[in-house]
Coordinates of C-alpha atoms in Angstrom, one line a residue:
X1 CA 80.7 96.8 -158.2
X2 CA 77.4 94.9 -158.3
X3 CA 75.4 94.5 -161.5
X4 CA 72.1 96.5 -161.7
X5 CA 69.0 94.5 -160.9
X6 CA 66.9 93.7 -163.9
X7 CA 63.9 95.9 -164.4
X8 CA 60.7 93.9 -164.6
X9 CA 58.6 95.0 -167.5
X10 CA 55.1 96.3 -166.6
X11 CA 52.3 93.8 -167.0
X12 CA 49.8 94.5 -169.7
X13 CA 46.5 95.9 -168.5
X14 CA 43.7 93.4 -168.4
X15 CA 41.3 94.0 -171.3
X16 CA 37.7 94.5 -170.6
X17 CA 35.3 92.0 -171.9
X18 CA 33.2 93.4 -174.8
X19 CA 30.0 95.1 -173.5
X20 CA 31.3 95.3 -170.0
X21 CA 31.1 98.7 -168.3
X22 CA 33.3 100.0 -165.5
X23 CA 31.9 99.4 -162.0
X24 CA 31.6 103.1 -161.4
X25 CA 29.1 103.6 -164.2
X26 CA 27.0 100.7 -163.0
X27 CA 26.9 102.0 -159.5
X28 CA 26.3 105.6 -160.4
X29 CA 22.5 105.5 -160.2
X30 CA 22.6 103.7 -156.9
X31 CA 25.2 106.2 -155.6
X32 CA 23.1 109.2 -156.6
X33 CA 20.0 107.6 -155.1
X34 CA 21.9 107.1 -151.8
X35 CA 23.1 110.7 -151.9
X36 CA 19.5 111.9 -152.4
X37 CA 18.3 110.0 -149.4
X38 CA 21.3 111.2 -147.4
X39 CA 20.3 114.8 -148.3
X40 CA 16.7 114.2 -147.3
X41 CA 17.9 112.8 -143.9
X42 CA 20.2 115.7 -143.4
X43 CA 17.4 118.2 -144.1
X44 CA 15.1 116.4 -141.7
X45 CA 17.8 116.6 -139.0
X46 CA 18.6 120.3 -139.7
X47 CA 14.9 121.3 -139.3
X48 CA 15.2 121.0 -135.5
X49 CA 18.5 122.8 -135.2
X50 CA 19.0 126.4 -134.2
X51 CA 19.1 129.1 -135.4
X52 CA 16.1 128.7 -137.8
X53 CA 16.3 131.0 -140.8
X54 CA 12.9 132.7 -140.4
X55 CA 13.6 135.5 -142.9
X56 CA 14.8 133.1 -145.6
X57 CA 11.8 130.9 -145.0
X58 CA 9.3 133.8 -145.4
X59 CA 11.0 135.0 -148.6
X60 CA 11.0 131.5 -150.1
X61 CA 7.4 130.9 -149.0
X62 CA 6.3 134.1 -150.7
X63 CA 8.2 133.3 -153.9
X64 CA 6.9 129.8 -154.2
X65 CA 3.3 131.0 -153.5
X66 CA 3.6 133.9 -156.0
X67 CA 4.6 131.7 -158.9
X68 CA 2.2 128.9 -158.3
X69 CA -1.1 130.3 -157.0
X70 CA -2.5 131.7 -160.2
X71 CA -1.4 128.8 -162.5
X72 CA -2.8 126.3 -160.0
X73 CA -6.2 128.0 -159.9
X74 CA -6.3 128.2 -163.7
X75 CA -5.2 124.6 -164.2
X76 CA -7.6 123.2 -161.6
X77 CA -10.7 124.5 -163.5
X78 CA -10.2 122.5 -166.7
X79 CA -9.0 119.5 -164.6
X80 CA -12.2 119.5 -162.6
X81 CA -14.3 120.1 -165.7
X82 CA -12.7 117.2 -167.6
X83 CA -13.1 114.8 -164.7
X84 CA -16.8 115.9 -164.2
X85 CA -17.6 115.5 -167.9
X86 CA -15.9 112.1 -168.2
X87 CA -17.4 110.7 -165.0
X88 CA -20.8 112.1 -165.9
X89 CA -20.7 110.4 -169.3
X90 CA -19.7 107.1 -167.7
X91 CA -22.3 107.3 -165.0
X92 CA -25.0 108.1 -167.6
X93 CA -24.1 105.0 -169.6
X94 CA -24.3 102.9 -166.4
X95 CA -27.5 104.5 -165.2
X96 CA -26.0 106.0 -162.1
X97 CA -26.2 109.7 -162.7
X98 CA -26.9 110.4 -159.1
X99 CA -23.3 109.5 -158.1
X100 CA -21.6 111.8 -160.6
X101 CA -20.9 114.5 -158.0
X102 CA -19.4 112.2 -155.4
X103 CA -17.2 110.3 -157.9
X104 CA -15.8 113.5 -159.6
X105 CA -15.2 115.3 -156.3
X106 CA -13.4 112.3 -154.8
X107 CA -11.2 112.1 -157.9
X108 CA -10.3 115.8 -157.6
X109 CA -9.6 115.7 -153.9
X110 CA -7.7 112.4 -153.8
X111 CA -5.8 112.4 -157.1
X112 CA -5.9 115.5 -159.2
X113 CA -5.4 118.2 -156.6
X114 CA -2.2 116.9 -155.0
X115 CA -0.7 116.1 -158.4
X116 CA -1.5 119.5 -159.9
X117 CA 0.1 121.2 -156.9
X118 CA 3.2 119.0 -157.0
X119 CA 3.7 119.4 -160.7
X120 CA 3.4 123.1 -160.6
X121 CA 5.7 123.4 -157.6
X122 CA 8.3 121.2 -159.2
X123 CA 8.0 122.9 -162.6
X124 CA 7.9 126.6 -161.4
X125 CA 9.4 126.8 -157.9
X126 CA 11.6 123.7 -158.0
X127 CA 13.4 124.7 -161.2
X128 CA 14.1 128.2 -159.7
X129 CA 15.4 126.7 -156.5
X130 CA 17.7 124.3 -158.5
X131 CA 19.0 127.2 -160.6
X132 CA 19.6 129.4 -157.6
X133 CA 21.6 126.7 -155.7
X134 CA 23.4 125.6 -158.8
X135 CA 24.6 129.1 -159.6
X136 CA 25.8 129.5 -156.0
X137 CA 27.6 126.2 -156.3
X138 CA 29.5 127.1 -159.5
X139 CA 30.4 130.5 -158.0
X140 CA 31.9 128.6 -155.0
X141 CA 29.6 130.5 -152.6
X142 CA 28.6 127.2 -150.9
X143 CA 32.2 126.3 -150.4
X144 CA 32.9 129.7 -148.9
X145 CA 30.0 129.2 -146.5
X146 CA 31.4 125.8 -145.4
X147 CA 34.8 127.4 -144.8
X148 CA 33.2 130.0 -142.6
X149 CA 31.5 127.3 -140.6
X150 CA 28.0 127.9 -142.0
X151 CA 26.0 124.9 -143.1
X152 CA 24.5 125.4 -146.6
X153 CA 21.9 122.8 -145.8
X154 CA 20.6 124.6 -142.7
X155 CA 21.0 128.0 -144.2
X156 CA 19.7 127.5 -147.7
X157 CA 18.1 124.1 -148.2
X158 CA 15.9 123.8 -145.1
X159 CA 14.0 127.0 -145.6
X160 CA 13.3 126.2 -149.3
X161 CA 12.1 122.7 -148.6
X162 CA 9.9 123.9 -145.8
X163 CA 8.5 126.6 -148.1
X164 CA 7.6 124.1 -150.8
X165 CA 5.9 121.8 -148.2
X166 CA 3.9 124.6 -146.7
X167 CA 2.8 126.1 -150.0
X168 CA 1.8 122.6 -151.2
X169 CA -0.4 121.9 -148.3
X170 CA -2.2 125.3 -148.5
X171 CA -2.4 125.3 -152.3
X172 CA -3.9 121.8 -152.2
X173 CA -7.0 123.2 -150.4
X174 CA -7.3 126.0 -153.0
X175 CA -7.1 123.6 -155.9
X176 CA -9.6 121.2 -154.3
X177 CA -12.1 124.0 -153.9
X178 CA -11.6 125.5 -157.4
X179 CA -11.6 122.1 -159.0
X180 CA -14.8 121.0 -157.2
X181 CA -16.6 124.2 -158.2
X182 CA -15.5 123.8 -161.8
X183 CA -16.8 120.2 -161.8
X184 CA -20.0 121.3 -160.2
X185 CA -20.5 124.1 -162.8
X186 CA -19.9 121.9 -165.8
X187 CA -22.0 119.0 -164.5
X188 CA -25.0 121.2 -163.6
X189 CA -24.8 123.5 -166.6
X190 CA -23.5 121.4 -169.5
X191 CA -24.8 117.9 -168.5
X192 CA -28.1 119.0 -167.0
X193 CA -27.4 117.6 -163.6
X194 CA -29.3 118.6 -160.5
X195 CA -27.4 120.5 -157.7
X196 CA -29.2 118.5 -155.0
X197 CA -28.1 115.1 -156.5
X198 CA -24.5 116.4 -157.0
X199 CA -24.2 117.4 -153.3
X200 CA -26.1 114.4 -152.0
X201 CA -23.8 112.0 -153.8
X202 CA -20.8 113.7 -152.5
X203 CA -22.0 113.5 -148.9
X204 CA -22.9 109.9 -149.4
X205 CA -19.5 108.8 -150.7
X206 CA -16.9 111.2 -149.3
X207 CA -15.4 111.1 -145.8
X208 CA -12.8 113.0 -143.8
X209 CA -9.9 110.6 -144.5
X210 CA -10.3 111.5 -148.2
X211 CA -9.4 115.0 -147.4
X212 CA -6.6 114.0 -145.0
X213 CA -4.9 111.8 -147.6
X214 CA -5.0 114.6 -150.1
X215 CA -3.2 116.9 -147.7
X216 CA -0.8 114.2 -146.8
X217 CA 0.0 113.6 -150.4
X218 CA 0.6 117.3 -151.0
X219 CA 2.9 117.5 -148.0
X220 CA 5.0 114.5 -149.2
X221 CA 5.0 115.8 -152.8
X222 CA 6.2 119.2 -151.7
X223 CA 9.0 117.6 -149.7
X224 CA 10.1 115.5 -152.7
X225 CA 10.0 118.5 -155.0
X226 CA 12.1 120.6 -152.7
X227 CA 14.6 117.8 -152.0
X228 CA 15.2 116.8 -155.6
X229 CA 15.6 120.5 -156.7
X230 CA 18.1 121.1 -153.9
X231 CA 20.0 117.9 -154.6
X232 CA 20.4 118.7 -158.3
X233 CA 21.3 122.3 -157.5
X234 CA 24.0 121.3 -155.1
X235 CA 25.5 118.9 -157.6
X236 CA 25.8 120.6 -161.0
X237 CA 28.3 119.5 -163.6
X238 CA 30.1 121.4 -166.3
X239 CA 29.7 125.1 -165.3
X240 CA 26.7 127.2 -166.4
X241 CA 25.6 124.5 -168.9
X242 CA 25.6 122.0 -166.1
X243 CA 23.2 124.2 -164.1
X244 CA 20.7 124.2 -167.0
X245 CA 21.0 120.4 -167.3
X246 CA 20.5 120.0 -163.6
X247 CA 17.3 122.1 -163.7
X248 CA 15.9 119.9 -166.5
X249 CA 16.9 116.7 -164.6
X250 CA 15.3 117.9 -161.4
X251 CA 12.0 118.5 -163.0
X252 CA 12.0 115.1 -164.8
X253 CA 13.2 113.2 -161.7
X254 CA 10.5 114.9 -159.6
X255 CA 7.7 114.0 -162.0
X256 CA 8.8 110.4 -162.1
X257 CA 9.0 110.1 -158.3
X258 CA 5.7 111.9 -157.8
X259 CA 3.7 109.4 -159.9
X260 CA 5.5 106.4 -158.3
X261 CA 4.9 107.7 -154.7
X262 CA 1.3 108.6 -155.6
X263 CA 0.6 105.0 -156.7
X264 CA 2.1 103.6 -153.5
X265 CA 0.2 106.0 -151.2
X266 CA -3.1 105.4 -153.1
X267 CA -2.7 101.6 -152.8
X268 CA -1.9 101.9 -149.1
X269 CA -4.9 104.2 -148.4
X270 CA -7.3 102.0 -150.2
X271 CA -6.2 99.0 -148.1
X272 CA -6.2 100.8 -144.8
X273 CA -9.3 103.1 -145.0
X274 CA -12.5 101.2 -146.0
X275 CA -15.0 103.0 -148.3
X276 CA -17.9 104.8 -146.7
X277 CA -20.7 102.4 -146.1
X278 CA -18.5 99.4 -146.8

């Protein structure tokens, strides 16, 4: 009878150095960023696949428009007024009152209007989209759709993202018009400006690419708002409480991305498109 082999005692686990975090925590932000870009790529591919969810797109378009049109119009008036008053005060100190209209309108069209639209879509429509997808996720509806061979991205995410993009582009025109009218009213009535000088300075400084870049920004911002809301809605944590946390995170992340992307787009535009008369 042979003697039993000696059992080797387990080696002690290596102790972590003080202040050192596990690799998974360090790579978590990078992993989530990659998943966000992967979702954006998957949505871009699914847009051209058939069948297209026309009814879902129309319902989401109407919902996003209904919750953002009135707030956007109301917010654009004080925005245009503040910009007109501030620019008018600065131009008066510099002795260039004749350029008040052009400077304020360009500020509204290029910067204020796309940001107003994007912030309202992210705060009102994006939070609702994130909550809807998150509740479906915790009820395992999305898993059931995948079991039945239905892609949740093509069925649910693509119509919502296209709806936010379409409403953003159309709403940007409304906000630009209302903001310009608000700036015109406050400049002419409260600062004793002349209507002719206001319009003449606008035609002297503005050009069509200024309007194009505003619409392009609105389109990109709508895409970002829809993608971030869908990503956080598809990845909630901790049940119903996790859905609420995902909604808050989607709004904050969207705001941060919007300002960063706006800075990049503005810098690129100013380098590519020369100023009028330059």
